[in-house]
Amino acid sequence: MLVRLIYASRASTAISHESMEGILSASRRHNPSNGITGVLCHSDEIFVQALEGGRDQVNQLYVRLLQDPRHRDVVLLCYEEVAVRRYSSWTMGKVSLDKINRSLLLKYSSNGTLNPYDVPACATVALLDELAATAAFAVRD
């Protein structure tokens, strides 16, 4: 059974370009063997990540993420059974919101920033959907 899990978190410390690339590299190495696909969206201190795959694999990865000291204030935004993957092309896609047109962020927030803590979960999910539909993810694999 396929599931999609979307969560938000805050970084415990400042995120450097190198640390972000390390996170993505590790995801891209480990996710294929676990059947996990997804996207990671980030701003200065906030992460939003969508994970798709088998229920057990996604749940196990989420438990590891909850224990990861690089995250704090983890919030589950969406967990659903799905018939098909939305992010099947990405072992772990990436989008840095500093490169996105502010009007797209403004469409889903009150001030044009990524803050899943201040908007309904469905708004953050819709933002990820639109980013995927417009091929805004910087790295597909």
PDB file of C-alpha atoms in Angstrom:
ATOM      1  CA  MET A   1       0.000   0.000   0.000  1.00  0.00           C
ATOM      2  CA  LEU A   2       1.350   3.407  -0.994  1.00  0.00           C
ATOM      3  CA  VAL A   3       1.190   6.369   1.364  1.00  0.00           C
ATOM      4  CA  ARG A   4       2.158  10.024   1.178  1.00  0.00           C
ATOM      5  CA  LEU A   5       3.386  11.796   4.299  1.00  0.00           C
ATOM      6  CA  ILE A   6       4.058  15.532   4.417  1.00  0.00           C
ATOM      7  CA  TYR A   7       5.613  17.199   7.426  1.00  0.00           C
ATOM      8  CA  ALA A   8       7.149  20.510   8.411  1.00  0.00           C
ATOM      9  CA  SER A   9      10.002  21.206  10.798  1.00  0.00           C
ATOM     10  CA  ARG A  10      12.367  23.918  11.878  1.00  0.00           C
ATOM     11  CA  ALA A  11      16.118  23.519  11.662  1.00  0.00           C
ATOM     12  CA  SER A  12      17.823  23.224  15.039  1.00  0.00           C
ATOM     13  CA  THR A  13      20.845  25.154  13.739  1.00  0.00           C
ATOM     14  CA  ALA A  14      21.633  27.251  10.698  1.00  0.00           C
ATOM     15  CA  ILE A  15      21.581  25.266   7.471  1.00  0.00           C
ATOM     16  CA  SER A  16      24.610  25.633   5.245  1.00  0.00           C
ATOM     17  CA  HIS A  17      24.584  24.779   1.565  1.00  0.00           C
ATOM     18  CA  GLU A  18      26.977  21.916   2.309  1.00  0.00           C
ATOM     19  CA  SER A  19      24.776  20.417   5.032  1.00  0.00           C
ATOM     20  CA  MET A  20      21.720  20.629   2.762  1.00  0.00           C
ATOM     21  CA  GLU A  21      23.596  18.862  -0.017  1.00  0.00           C
ATOM     22  CA  GLY A  22      24.682  16.191   2.467  1.00  0.00           C
ATOM     23  CA  ILE A  23      21.076  15.572   3.512  1.00  0.00           C
ATOM     24  CA  LEU A  24      19.972  15.304  -0.108  1.00  0.00           C
ATOM     25  CA  SER A  25      22.876  13.064  -1.072  1.00  0.00           C
ATOM     26  CA  ALA A  26      22.124  10.636   1.772  1.00  0.00           C
ATOM     27  CA  SER A  27      18.427  10.608   0.824  1.00  0.00           C
ATOM     28  CA  ARG A  28      19.219   9.881  -2.797  1.00  0.00           C
ATOM     29  CA  ARG A  29      21.503   7.005  -1.798  1.00  0.00           C
ATOM     30  CA  HIS A  30      19.097   5.340   0.636  1.00  0.00           C
ATOM     31  CA  ASN A  31      15.622   6.100  -0.716  1.00  0.00           C
ATOM     32  CA  PRO A  32      15.699   3.970  -3.903  1.00  0.00           C
ATOM     33  CA  SER A  33      16.423   0.734  -2.029  1.00  0.00           C
ATOM     34  CA  ASN A  34      13.501   1.528   0.309  1.00  0.00           C
ATOM     35  CA  GLY A  35      11.129   2.487  -2.507  1.00  0.00           C
ATOM     36  CA  ILE A  36      10.815   6.055  -1.224  1.00  0.00           C
ATOM     37  CA  THR A  37      10.366   9.096  -3.434  1.00  0.00           C
ATOM     38  CA  GLY A  38       9.657  12.677  -2.476  1.00  0.00           C
ATOM     39  CA  VAL A  39      10.636  16.313  -2.341  1.00  0.00           C
ATOM     40  CA  LEU A  40      12.290  18.584   0.179  1.00  0.00           C
ATOM     41  CA  CYS A  41      11.361  22.234   0.214  1.00  0.00           C
ATOM     42  CA  HIS A  42      13.274  24.637   2.437  1.00  0.00           C
ATOM     43  CA  SER A  43      13.692  28.253   3.349  1.00  0.00           C
ATOM     44  CA  ASP A  44      16.124  29.764   5.837  1.00  0.00           C
ATOM     45  CA  GLU A  45      15.065  27.625   8.769  1.00  0.00           C
ATOM     46  CA  ILE A  46      11.927  25.761   7.712  1.00  0.00           C
ATOM     47  CA  PHE A  47      11.671  22.410   5.973  1.00  0.00           C
ATOM     48  CA  VAL A  48       8.633  20.924   4.292  1.00  0.00           C
ATOM     49  CA  GLN A  49       9.100  17.399   3.018  1.00  0.00           C
ATOM     50  CA  ALA A  50       6.847  14.984   1.168  1.00  0.00           C
ATOM     51  CA  LEU A  51       7.656  11.285   1.367  1.00  0.00           C
ATOM     52  CA  GLU A  52       5.966   8.585  -0.698  1.00  0.00           C
ATOM     53  CA  GLY A  53       6.322   4.831  -0.632  1.00  0.00           C
ATOM     54  CA  GLY A  54       5.177   1.736   1.189  1.00  0.00           C
ATOM     55  CA  ARG A  55       3.482   2.403   4.506  1.00  0.00           C
ATOM     56  CA  ASP A  56       6.096   0.589   6.606  1.00  0.00           C
ATOM     57  CA  GLN A  57       9.047   2.249   4.848  1.00  0.00           C
ATOM     58  CA  VAL A  58       7.590   5.757   5.073  1.00  0.00           C
ATOM     59  CA  ASN A  59       6.606   5.275   8.718  1.00  0.00           C
ATOM     60  CA  GLN A  60      10.085   4.005   9.623  1.00  0.00           C
ATOM     61  CA  LEU A  61      11.740   6.955   7.886  1.00  0.00           C
ATOM     62  CA  TYR A  62       9.420   9.417   9.637  1.00  0.00           C
ATOM     63  CA  VAL A  63      10.283   7.906  13.030  1.00  0.00           C
ATOM     64  CA  ARG A  64      13.995   8.406  12.235  1.00  0.00           C
ATOM     65  CA  LEU A  65      13.307  12.004  11.207  1.00  0.00           C
ATOM     66  CA  LEU A  66      11.489  12.649  14.485  1.00  0.00           C
ATOM     67  CA  GLN A  67      14.626  11.535  16.331  1.00  0.00           C
ATOM     68  CA  ASP A  68      17.018  13.546  14.140  1.00  0.00           C
ATOM     69  CA  PRO A  69      18.546  16.359  16.233  1.00  0.00           C
ATOM     70  CA  ARG A  70      18.713  18.614  13.150  1.00  0.00           C
ATOM     71  CA  HIS A  71      14.902  19.027  13.353  1.00  0.00           C
ATOM     72  CA  ARG A  72      12.649  20.630  15.938  1.00  0.00           C
ATOM     73  CA  ASP A  73       8.954  21.494  16.038  1.00  0.00           C
ATOM     74  CA  VAL A  74       8.072  18.636  13.679  1.00  0.00           C
ATOM     75  CA  VAL A  75       4.425  18.820  12.577  1.00  0.00           C
ATOM     76  CA  LEU A  76       2.619  16.181  10.531  1.00  0.00           C
ATOM     77  CA  LEU A  77       0.679  18.057   7.833  1.00  0.00           C
ATOM     78  CA  CYS A  78      -0.740  15.213   5.774  1.00  0.00           C
ATOM     79  CA  TYR A  79      -0.760  11.422   5.848  1.00  0.00           C
ATOM     80  CA  GLU A  80      -2.827   9.590   3.287  1.00  0.00           C
ATOM     81  CA  GLU A  81      -3.090   6.378   1.334  1.00  0.00           C
ATOM     82  CA  VAL A  82      -2.564   7.059  -2.363  1.00  0.00           C
ATOM     83  CA  ALA A  83      -3.195   5.082  -5.540  1.00  0.00           C
ATOM     84  CA  VAL A  84      -0.278   6.688  -7.406  1.00  0.00           C
ATOM     85  CA  ARG A  85       2.807   8.652  -6.497  1.00  0.00           C
ATOM     86  CA  ARG A  86       2.873  12.374  -7.143  1.00  0.00           C
ATOM     87  CA  TYR A  87       6.677  12.618  -6.862  1.00  0.00           C
ATOM     88  CA  SER A  88       7.711   9.394  -8.609  1.00  0.00           C
ATOM     89  CA  SER A  89      10.421  11.139 -10.651  1.00  0.00           C
ATOM     90  CA  TRP A  90      12.342  12.271  -7.585  1.00  0.00           C
ATOM     91  CA  THR A  91      14.439  10.058  -5.304  1.00  0.00           C
ATOM     92  CA  MET A  92      14.509  13.335  -3.386  1.00  0.00           C
ATOM     93  CA  GLY A  93      13.694  16.502  -5.275  1.00  0.00           C
ATOM     94  CA  LYS A  94      14.748  19.845  -3.860  1.00  0.00           C
ATOM     95  CA  VAL A  95      13.400  23.337  -4.043  1.00  0.00           C
ATOM     96  CA  SER A  96      14.957  26.315  -2.365  1.00  0.00           C
ATOM     97  CA  LEU A  97      12.278  28.919  -1.860  1.00  0.00           C
ATOM     98  CA  ASP A  98      14.677  31.830  -2.231  1.00  0.00           C
ATOM     99  CA  LYS A  99      14.618  31.038  -5.959  1.00  0.00           C
ATOM    100  CA  ILE A 100      10.811  30.919  -6.288  1.00  0.00           C
ATOM    101  CA  ASN A 101       8.689  33.842  -7.432  1.00  0.00           C
ATOM    102  CA  ARG A 102       7.314  35.470  -4.287  1.00  0.00           C
ATOM    103  CA  SER A 103       3.839  35.713  -5.831  1.00  0.00           C
ATOM    104  CA  LEU A 104       3.561  31.918  -5.739  1.00  0.00           C
ATOM    105  CA  LEU A 105       4.344  31.913  -2.016  1.00  0.00           C
ATOM    106  CA  LEU A 106       1.938  34.813  -1.495  1.00  0.00           C
ATOM    107  CA  LYS A 107      -0.815  32.721  -3.088  1.00  0.00           C
ATOM    108  CA  TYR A 108      -0.562  30.279  -0.157  1.00  0.00           C
ATOM    109  CA  SER A 109       0.383  32.546   2.751  1.00  0.00           C
ATOM    110  CA  SER A 110      -0.390  35.922   4.246  1.00  0.00           C
ATOM    111  CA  ASN A 111       3.083  37.398   3.741  1.00  0.00           C
ATOM    112  CA  GLY A 112       4.784  35.521   0.881  1.00  0.00           C
ATOM    113  CA  THR A 113       6.989  33.302   3.018  1.00  0.00           C
ATOM    114  CA  LEU A 114       6.988  29.605   3.737  1.00  0.00           C
ATOM    115  CA  ASN A 115       5.483  29.162   7.163  1.00  0.00           C
ATOM    116  CA  PRO A 116       3.448  25.966   7.468  1.00  0.00           C
ATOM    117  CA  TYR A 117       2.901  26.771  11.144  1.00  0.00           C
ATOM    118  CA  ASP A 118       0.690  29.752  10.272  1.00  0.00           C
ATOM    119  CA  VAL A 119      -1.418  28.384   7.408  1.00  0.00           C
ATOM    120  CA  PRO A 120      -3.777  25.445   7.044  1.00  0.00           C
ATOM    121  CA  ALA A 121      -1.976  22.197   6.193  1.00  0.00           C
ATOM    122  CA  CYS A 122      -3.915  22.024   2.930  1.00  0.00           C
ATOM    123  CA  ALA A 123      -2.289  25.302   1.803  1.00  0.00           C
ATOM    124  CA  THR A 124       1.197  23.864   2.242  1.00  0.00           C
ATOM    125  CA  VAL A 125       0.173  20.666   0.448  1.00  0.00           C
ATOM    126  CA  ALA A 126      -1.277  22.755  -2.411  1.00  0.00           C
ATOM    127  CA  LEU A 127       1.975  24.752  -2.628  1.00  0.00           C
ATOM    128  CA  LEU A 128       3.983  21.518  -3.000  1.00  0.00           C
ATOM    129  CA  ASP A 129       1.533  20.316  -5.649  1.00  0.00           C
ATOM    130  CA  GLU A 130       1.923  23.522  -7.626  1.00  0.00           C
ATOM    131  CA  LEU A 131       5.706  23.467  -7.329  1.00  0.00           C
ATOM    132  CA  ALA A 132       5.699  19.910  -8.695  1.00  0.00           C
ATOM    133  CA  ALA A 133       3.257  20.754 -11.493  1.00  0.00           C
ATOM    134  CA  THR A 134       5.345  23.707 -12.626  1.00  0.00           C
ATOM    135  CA  ALA A 135       8.626  21.750 -12.426  1.00  0.00           C
ATOM    136  CA  ALA A 136       9.967  24.232  -9.897  1.00  0.00           C
ATOM    137  CA  PHE A 137      12.057  21.596  -8.124  1.00  0.00           C
ATOM    138  CA  ALA A 138      15.699  22.454  -8.625  1.00  0.00           C
ATOM    139  CA  VAL A 139      16.926  18.868  -8.694  1.00  0.00           C
ATOM    140  CA  ARG A 140      14.856  15.943  -9.894  1.00  0.00           C
ATOM    141  CA  ASP A 141      17.115  13.106  -8.804  1.00  0.00           C
TER     142      ASP A 141
END
